[in-house]
Coordinates of C-alpha atoms in Angstrom, one line a residue:
M1 CA -17.9 4.3 -17.0
T2 CA -16.4 1.5 -19.0
E3 CA -18.6 -1.3 -20.0
G4 CA -17.8 -4.7 -18.5
V5 CA -17.2 -7.6 -20.8
G6 CA -17.9 -10.7 -18.6
S7 CA -21.1 -12.6 -18.4
A8 CA -22.3 -15.2 -16.0
D9 CA -23.9 -17.1 -18.9
E10 CA -20.5 -17.0 -20.8
V11 CA -18.6 -18.6 -17.9
S12 CA -20.4 -21.6 -16.7
E13 CA -19.0 -23.5 -13.7
T14 CA -18.8 -26.8 -15.7
P15 CA -18.6 -25.7 -19.3
V16 CA -16.2 -28.3 -20.8
A17 CA -14.3 -31.4 -19.9
A18 CA -12.8 -31.1 -16.4
G19 CA -9.3 -32.1 -15.3
V20 CA -7.2 -29.7 -17.3
W21 CA -5.1 -27.8 -14.7
R22 CA -1.7 -27.4 -16.3
P23 CA -0.5 -26.0 -19.7
E24 CA 0.9 -29.4 -20.7
Q25 CA -2.6 -31.0 -20.4
V26 CA -4.1 -28.6 -23.0
T27 CA -5.0 -30.2 -26.3
A28 CA -6.4 -28.8 -29.6
A29 CA -9.7 -30.7 -29.0
W30 CA -10.0 -29.2 -25.5
L31 CA -9.4 -25.6 -26.8
T32 CA -12.0 -26.2 -29.5
E33 CA -14.5 -27.2 -26.9
V34 CA -13.7 -24.1 -24.8
L35 CA -14.2 -21.7 -27.7
R36 CA -17.4 -23.4 -28.9
H37 CA -18.8 -23.1 -25.4
G38 CA -17.6 -19.5 -25.2
G39 CA -19.6 -18.7 -28.3
V40 CA -16.7 -17.6 -30.5
L41 CA -16.3 -20.7 -32.7
D42 CA -19.2 -21.8 -34.8
A43 CA -17.5 -24.1 -37.3
G44 CA -14.3 -26.1 -37.6
G45 CA -11.9 -26.3 -34.7
V46 CA -8.4 -25.9 -33.4
V47 CA -6.0 -28.3 -35.0
D48 CA -2.8 -27.1 -33.6
F49 CA -1.3 -24.4 -31.4
D50 CA 2.0 -22.9 -30.2
S51 CA 2.5 -21.6 -26.7
E52 CA 4.7 -19.2 -24.8
T53 CA 5.0 -18.2 -21.2
V54 CA 3.7 -14.7 -20.4
G55 CA 3.5 -12.4 -17.4
T56 CA 5.4 -12.1 -14.1
G57 CA 2.7 -13.3 -11.7
Q58 CA 3.8 -15.4 -8.7
M59 CA 0.4 -16.9 -7.8
A60 CA -0.3 -18.6 -11.2
D61 CA 1.4 -19.7 -14.4
S62 CA 0.3 -17.9 -17.5
V63 CA 0.6 -19.0 -21.1
R64 CA -0.3 -17.5 -24.5
F65 CA -1.7 -20.0 -27.0
H66 CA -1.4 -19.2 -30.7
L67 CA -4.2 -21.1 -32.3
H68 CA -4.4 -22.7 -35.7
Y69 CA -7.8 -23.6 -37.1
D70 CA -8.8 -26.2 -39.8
V71 CA -11.1 -23.7 -41.5
E72 CA -11.2 -20.0 -41.6
A73 CA -12.9 -18.7 -38.4
P74 CA -12.9 -14.9 -38.4
E75 CA -15.1 -14.8 -35.3
A76 CA -12.5 -16.9 -33.3
P77 CA -9.5 -15.4 -31.5
A78 CA -6.0 -15.9 -33.0
T79 CA -4.6 -16.2 -29.5
V80 CA -5.9 -16.7 -25.9
V81 CA -4.2 -16.6 -22.6
G82 CA -4.4 -19.4 -20.1
K83 CA -3.9 -19.1 -16.3
F84 CA -3.1 -22.2 -14.5
T85 CA -2.2 -23.5 -11.1
A86 CA 1.3 -22.4 -10.1
A87 CA 3.9 -25.1 -10.4
D88 CA 5.8 -23.6 -7.4
V89 CA 4.9 -25.4 -4.2
T90 CA 5.0 -22.3 -1.9
S91 CA 2.6 -20.4 -4.2
R92 CA 0.3 -23.5 -4.5
S93 CA 0.2 -23.7 -0.7
T94 CA -0.7 -20.0 -0.4
G95 CA -3.4 -20.5 -3.1
I96 CA -5.1 -23.1 -0.9
A97 CA -4.7 -21.1 2.3
M98 CA -6.0 -17.8 0.8
R99 CA -8.4 -19.3 -1.8
T100 CA -6.9 -17.2 -4.6
S101 CA -7.7 -19.6 -7.4
E102 CA -11.3 -20.1 -6.3
V103 CA -11.8 -16.4 -5.8
E104 CA -10.5 -15.4 -9.3
V105 CA -12.7 -18.0 -11.1
R106 CA -15.8 -17.0 -9.1
F107 CA -15.1 -13.3 -9.9
Y108 CA -15.4 -14.0 -13.6
Q109 CA -18.4 -16.3 -13.1
E110 CA -20.5 -14.2 -10.7
V111 CA -19.3 -10.5 -10.5
A112 CA -17.4 -9.4 -13.6
Q113 CA -20.6 -8.7 -15.6
T114 CA -22.1 -6.6 -12.8
V115 CA -19.4 -3.9 -12.6
G116 CA -18.1 -1.4 -15.1
V117 CA -14.4 -2.2 -15.0
R118 CA -12.8 -3.5 -18.3
T119 CA -11.6 -7.1 -17.7
P120 CA -10.5 -9.7 -20.2
H121 CA -13.3 -11.7 -21.7
C122 CA -13.4 -15.2 -20.0
Y123 CA -14.0 -18.1 -22.3
H124 CA -13.7 -20.8 -19.6
G125 CA -13.1 -21.1 -15.9
D126 CA -12.9 -24.1 -13.6
V127 CA -11.6 -24.6 -10.1
D128 CA -11.2 -27.3 -7.4
P129 CA -11.3 -25.3 -4.2
A130 CA -10.0 -28.3 -2.2
T131 CA -6.7 -28.5 -4.1
A132 CA -6.5 -25.0 -5.5
E133 CA -6.3 -26.5 -9.0
F134 CA -7.7 -24.0 -11.5
V135 CA -7.7 -22.9 -15.1
L136 CA -8.9 -19.8 -16.9
I137 CA -8.9 -19.2 -20.6
L138 CA -9.0 -15.5 -21.2
E139 CA -9.1 -12.9 -24.0
D140 CA -5.6 -12.0 -25.0
L141 CA -5.3 -8.2 -24.4
A142 CA -2.2 -7.7 -26.6
P143 CA -1.0 -5.4 -28.0
A144 CA -1.9 -3.8 -24.6
C145 CA 1.1 -4.0 -22.2
P146 CA 1.2 -4.3 -18.4
G147 CA 2.5 -1.5 -16.3
D148 CA 5.7 -1.9 -14.3
Q149 CA 5.3 -1.7 -10.5
V150 CA 9.0 -1.3 -10.0
A151 CA 9.3 1.6 -12.5
G152 CA 6.0 3.3 -11.5
C153 CA 3.8 5.4 -13.8
G154 CA 3.1 9.0 -14.8
I155 CA 0.2 11.2 -13.7
D156 CA -1.9 10.6 -16.8
Q157 CA -1.8 6.8 -16.4
A158 CA -2.6 7.2 -12.7
A159 CA -5.7 9.3 -13.5
L160 CA -6.8 6.7 -16.0
A161 CA -6.3 3.9 -13.5
L162 CA -8.4 5.7 -10.9
T163 CA -11.3 6.4 -13.4
E164 CA -11.4 2.7 -14.1
L165 CA -11.2 1.9 -10.4
A166 CA -14.3 4.1 -9.8
A167 CA -16.0 2.0 -12.5
L168 CA -15.3 -1.1 -10.4
H169 CA -16.4 0.4 -7.1
A170 CA -19.5 2.5 -7.9
P171 CA -21.9 -0.1 -9.4
R172 CA -21.9 -2.3 -6.3
W173 CA -21.2 0.4 -3.7
G174 CA -22.9 -0.7 -0.4
D175 CA -24.8 -3.5 -2.2
P176 CA -26.0 -5.9 0.5
A177 CA -26.3 -8.7 -2.1
L178 CA -22.5 -9.0 -2.1
E179 CA -22.6 -10.2 1.5
R180 CA -24.2 -13.4 0.3
L181 CA -21.2 -14.3 -1.9
E182 CA -19.2 -16.3 0.6
W183 CA -16.1 -16.5 -1.5
L184 CA -16.1 -12.6 -1.7
N185 CA -17.3 -11.8 1.8
R186 CA -14.2 -13.4 3.5
R187 CA -13.7 -10.9 6.3
S188 CA -14.7 -12.3 9.7
E189 CA -13.8 -12.2 13.3
E190 CA -11.8 -15.4 12.9
S191 CA -9.9 -14.0 9.9
N192 CA -9.2 -10.7 11.8
V193 CA -7.8 -12.7 14.8
A194 CA -5.7 -14.8 12.5
G195 CA -4.3 -11.7 10.8
T196 CA -3.6 -10.1 14.1
M197 CA -1.5 -13.1 15.1
L198 CA 0.1 -13.6 11.7
F199 CA 1.2 -10.2 10.6
P200 CA 3.7 -9.6 13.4
V201 CA 5.4 -12.9 12.6
L202 CA 5.5 -12.1 8.9
F203 CA 6.9 -8.6 9.7
D204 CA 9.7 -10.2 11.8
G205 CA 10.6 -12.4 8.8
F206 CA 10.4 -9.4 6.4
A207 CA 12.7 -7.3 8.6
A208 CA 15.1 -10.2 8.9
R209 CA 15.3 -10.8 5.2
Y210 CA 15.4 -7.2 4.0
G211 CA 16.7 -5.3 7.1
E212 CA 20.2 -4.8 5.6
V213 CA 18.9 -3.0 2.6
L214 CA 15.8 -1.2 3.9
E215 CA 16.1 2.2 5.6
D216 CA 15.3 2.4 9.3
A217 CA 12.4 4.7 8.6
V218 CA 10.7 2.1 6.4
L219 CA 11.0 -0.6 9.1
D220 CA 9.9 1.9 11.8
V221 CA 6.6 2.2 10.1
G222 CA 6.0 -1.6 10.6
R223 CA 7.3 -1.4 14.2
R224 CA 4.7 1.3 15.0
L225 CA 1.9 -0.5 13.1
M226 CA 2.2 -4.0 14.6
P227 CA 1.0 -3.1 18.1
H228 CA -2.1 -1.7 16.4
I229 CA -2.6 -4.4 13.8
G230 CA -5.7 -5.9 15.5
G231 CA -7.5 -2.6 15.6
Y232 CA -6.6 -1.8 12.0
L233 CA -7.9 -5.1 10.7
H234 CA -11.1 -4.9 12.8
R235 CA -12.0 -1.3 11.9
Q236 CA -12.8 -1.3 8.3
P237 CA -15.5 1.4 7.9
E238 CA -18.4 0.7 5.5
P239 CA -19.8 1.1 3.0
W240 CA -18.0 -1.8 1.3
T241 CA -17.9 -2.7 -2.4
V242 CA -16.0 -5.0 -4.8
Q243 CA -12.4 -4.3 -3.8
H244 CA -9.6 -5.6 -6.1
A245 CA -7.1 -5.6 -3.2
D246 CA -4.1 -5.9 -5.5
Y247 CA -4.7 -2.9 -7.8
R248 CA -1.1 -2.2 -9.0
L249 CA 0.6 -1.5 -12.2
D250 CA 1.6 -5.1 -12.9
N251 CA -2.1 -6.0 -12.9
L252 CA -3.1 -3.2 -15.3
M253 CA -2.9 -3.6 -19.1
F254 CA -2.5 -0.2 -20.9
G255 CA -3.2 0.3 -24.6
T256 CA -0.3 1.1 -26.9
K257 CA 0.1 2.8 -30.2
D258 CA -0.5 -0.6 -31.8
G259 CA -3.9 -1.0 -30.2
G260 CA -5.7 -2.4 -27.2
A261 CA -8.2 -0.9 -24.9
P262 CA -7.0 2.2 -23.0
L263 CA -6.9 0.1 -19.8
S264 CA -8.0 -3.4 -18.7
V265 CA -7.6 -4.9 -15.2
V266 CA -6.4 -8.5 -14.7
D267 CA -5.4 -10.8 -11.8
W268 CA -8.5 -11.0 -9.6
Q269 CA -7.2 -13.6 -7.1
T270 CA -7.5 -11.1 -4.2
V271 CA -10.8 -9.5 -4.9
V272 CA -12.8 -9.1 -1.7
L273 CA -15.8 -7.3 -0.2
G274 CA -14.2 -4.3 1.5
P275 CA -13.6 -0.6 1.5
G276 CA -13.0 0.5 -2.1
V277 CA -10.8 3.5 -1.2
A278 CA -8.2 1.0 0.0
D279 CA -7.5 0.3 -3.7
V280 CA -6.9 4.0 -4.3
S281 CA -4.4 4.2 -1.4
Y282 CA -2.7 1.0 -2.6
F283 CA -2.4 2.1 -6.2
L284 CA -1.2 5.7 -5.7
G285 CA 1.1 4.8 -2.8
A286 CA 3.3 2.5 -4.9
G287 CA 2.4 3.5 -8.5
L288 CA 3.7 7.0 -8.4
S289 CA 7.1 8.3 -7.4
E290 CA 7.1 9.9 -4.0
D291 CA 7.4 13.4 -5.5
D292 CA 4.5 12.9 -7.9
R293 CA 2.3 11.4 -5.2
R294 CA 2.9 14.4 -2.9
D295 CA 2.2 16.9 -5.7
H296 CA -0.9 15.2 -7.2
E297 CA -2.5 12.8 -4.8
E298 CA -5.2 15.1 -3.4
R299 CA -6.3 16.1 -6.9
L300 CA -6.3 12.5 -8.0
V301 CA -8.3 11.3 -5.1
R302 CA -10.8 14.1 -5.7
E303 CA -11.1 13.0 -9.3
Y304 CA -11.8 9.4 -8.1
H305 CA -14.4 10.8 -5.7
T306 CA -16.1 12.8 -8.5
A307 CA -16.2 9.6 -10.7
L308 CA -17.8 7.7 -7.8
E309 CA -20.5 10.3 -7.6
A310 CA -21.0 10.3 -11.3
G311 CA -21.4 6.5 -11.0
G312 CA -24.3 6.9 -8.6
V313 CA -22.6 6.9 -5.2
S314 CA -24.1 9.4 -2.7
G315 CA -23.7 10.2 1.0
Y316 CA -19.9 9.8 0.9
S317 CA -18.2 13.2 1.3
F318 CA -14.7 14.0 -0.1
D319 CA -13.5 14.6 3.5
A320 CA -14.6 11.1 4.4
C321 CA -13.0 9.7 1.3
F322 CA -9.7 11.4 2.0
T323 CA -9.7 10.2 5.6
D324 CA -10.2 6.7 4.4
Y325 CA -7.4 7.2 1.8
R326 CA -5.1 8.1 4.7
R327 CA -6.2 5.2 6.8
Y328 CA -5.6 2.6 4.0
A329 CA -2.1 3.8 3.2
F330 CA -1.2 0.8 5.3
A331 CA -2.7 -1.7 2.8
G332 CA 0.2 -1.7 0.4
Y333 CA 2.8 -1.8 3.2
L334 CA 1.0 -4.9 4.6
M335 CA 0.9 -6.5 1.1
A336 CA 4.6 -6.0 0.7
I337 CA 5.2 -7.8 4.0
G338 CA 2.7 -10.6 3.5
A339 CA 3.2 -11.4 -0.1
S340 CA 7.0 -11.4 0.1
M341 CA 6.9 -14.0 2.8
M342 CA 4.2 -16.2 1.2
V343 CA 5.0 -16.6 -2.5
E344 CA 8.0 -17.9 -4.4
R345 CA 11.0 -15.6 -3.9
T346 CA 12.4 -14.1 -7.1
D347 CA 14.8 -11.2 -7.9
R348 CA 12.0 -9.2 -9.5
G349 CA 9.7 -10.0 -6.6
D350 CA 12.3 -8.7 -4.2
A351 CA 12.7 -5.5 -6.2
M352 CA 8.9 -5.0 -6.3
F353 CA 8.3 -5.7 -2.6
L354 CA 11.1 -3.3 -1.6
A355 CA 9.8 -0.6 -3.9
M356 CA 6.3 -1.1 -2.4
A357 CA 7.5 -1.0 1.2
R358 CA 9.6 2.2 0.6
R359 CA 6.9 4.1 -1.3
H360 CA 4.1 3.1 1.1
A361 CA 6.2 3.9 4.1
A362 CA 6.7 7.4 2.7
Q363 CA 3.0 7.7 2.0
I364 CA 2.1 6.7 5.5
I365 CA 4.6 9.2 7.0
D366 CA 3.4 12.0 4.7
L367 CA -0.3 11.4 5.4
R368 CA 0.3 10.9 9.2
S369 CA -1.7 7.7 8.9
H370 CA -0.5 6.6 12.3
E371 CA -2.7 9.3 13.9
L372 CA -5.7 7.3 12.7
L373 CA -4.4 4.2 14.3
D374 CA -4.0 6.0 17.6
A375 CA -7.5 7.3 17.2
D376 CA -8.8 3.8 16.9

């Protein structure tokens, strides 16, 4: 199990001067305050910095800061990455509705240190839930590089990703204390009813936008799912744990020949109390080619299950695990529908959502996941 790197003591809710929500508001003095509070700058300070846009995320704007100090500071980072409120109006509106900025900041403040998954060290986090304004100053994971959701990955990377996923799920598996974290325990009868009403509308928009390029078999999966969407959302078997809920290649940083941890996980805007195996279905369904998934998915799911047991999980058989894996093959398909309709539209976003829809549709068909809907 990989050791977590966050700490509640390291990420205070009000650590430094408030009111910095956008990259253009960042100053050398503010960065100095952040690093001193984060315990990585003992003397001197940041006197200047350069910045560059990084990442392809659509729910936030990310910037790498190259820091220049007035005195030698070997303990201080040469670079940090800042995540800020998205400039795009659609993405900002989605952030308010889905609480994505609040959720990510709270994850680093309250949960990251209690799980085994490798995340970037967080030097500073602040959020205004009412406006979705937020800022995170994080460890720069370079020279590690993100995966590519459109291109997919190989079997070795998939196996590594599932091992790290078990390190996220196992430590808090079935932990009742998670239910008291209101920002994490967001599932409710009201949210299920809202989803039951919303997803058919989003699917109609998705089909209208992409219907000319998507195969009928892919859209037929949605047509069969929508009459059952209420039952699917309501029936989420426990035990629950810390679920990333967007565990895909774009959100994983892989080490390279130049360095970096073997794997680190980023982008925690969607983390929720829920069934951990949904992350497994979500990742394998869209991360692997259809042929690789068909050839290797049962073995990979079994390796994940073995890692859960090694992490202390008991009373959860492999048969139950694989049934849940089949059930939650719909998770990625629903994400492709919902996210494509609720964030800023881009060419790469279109390519990613189309790839997700196609791969998850094939996964659903291969696993006969609709049979589980009918059983509900």
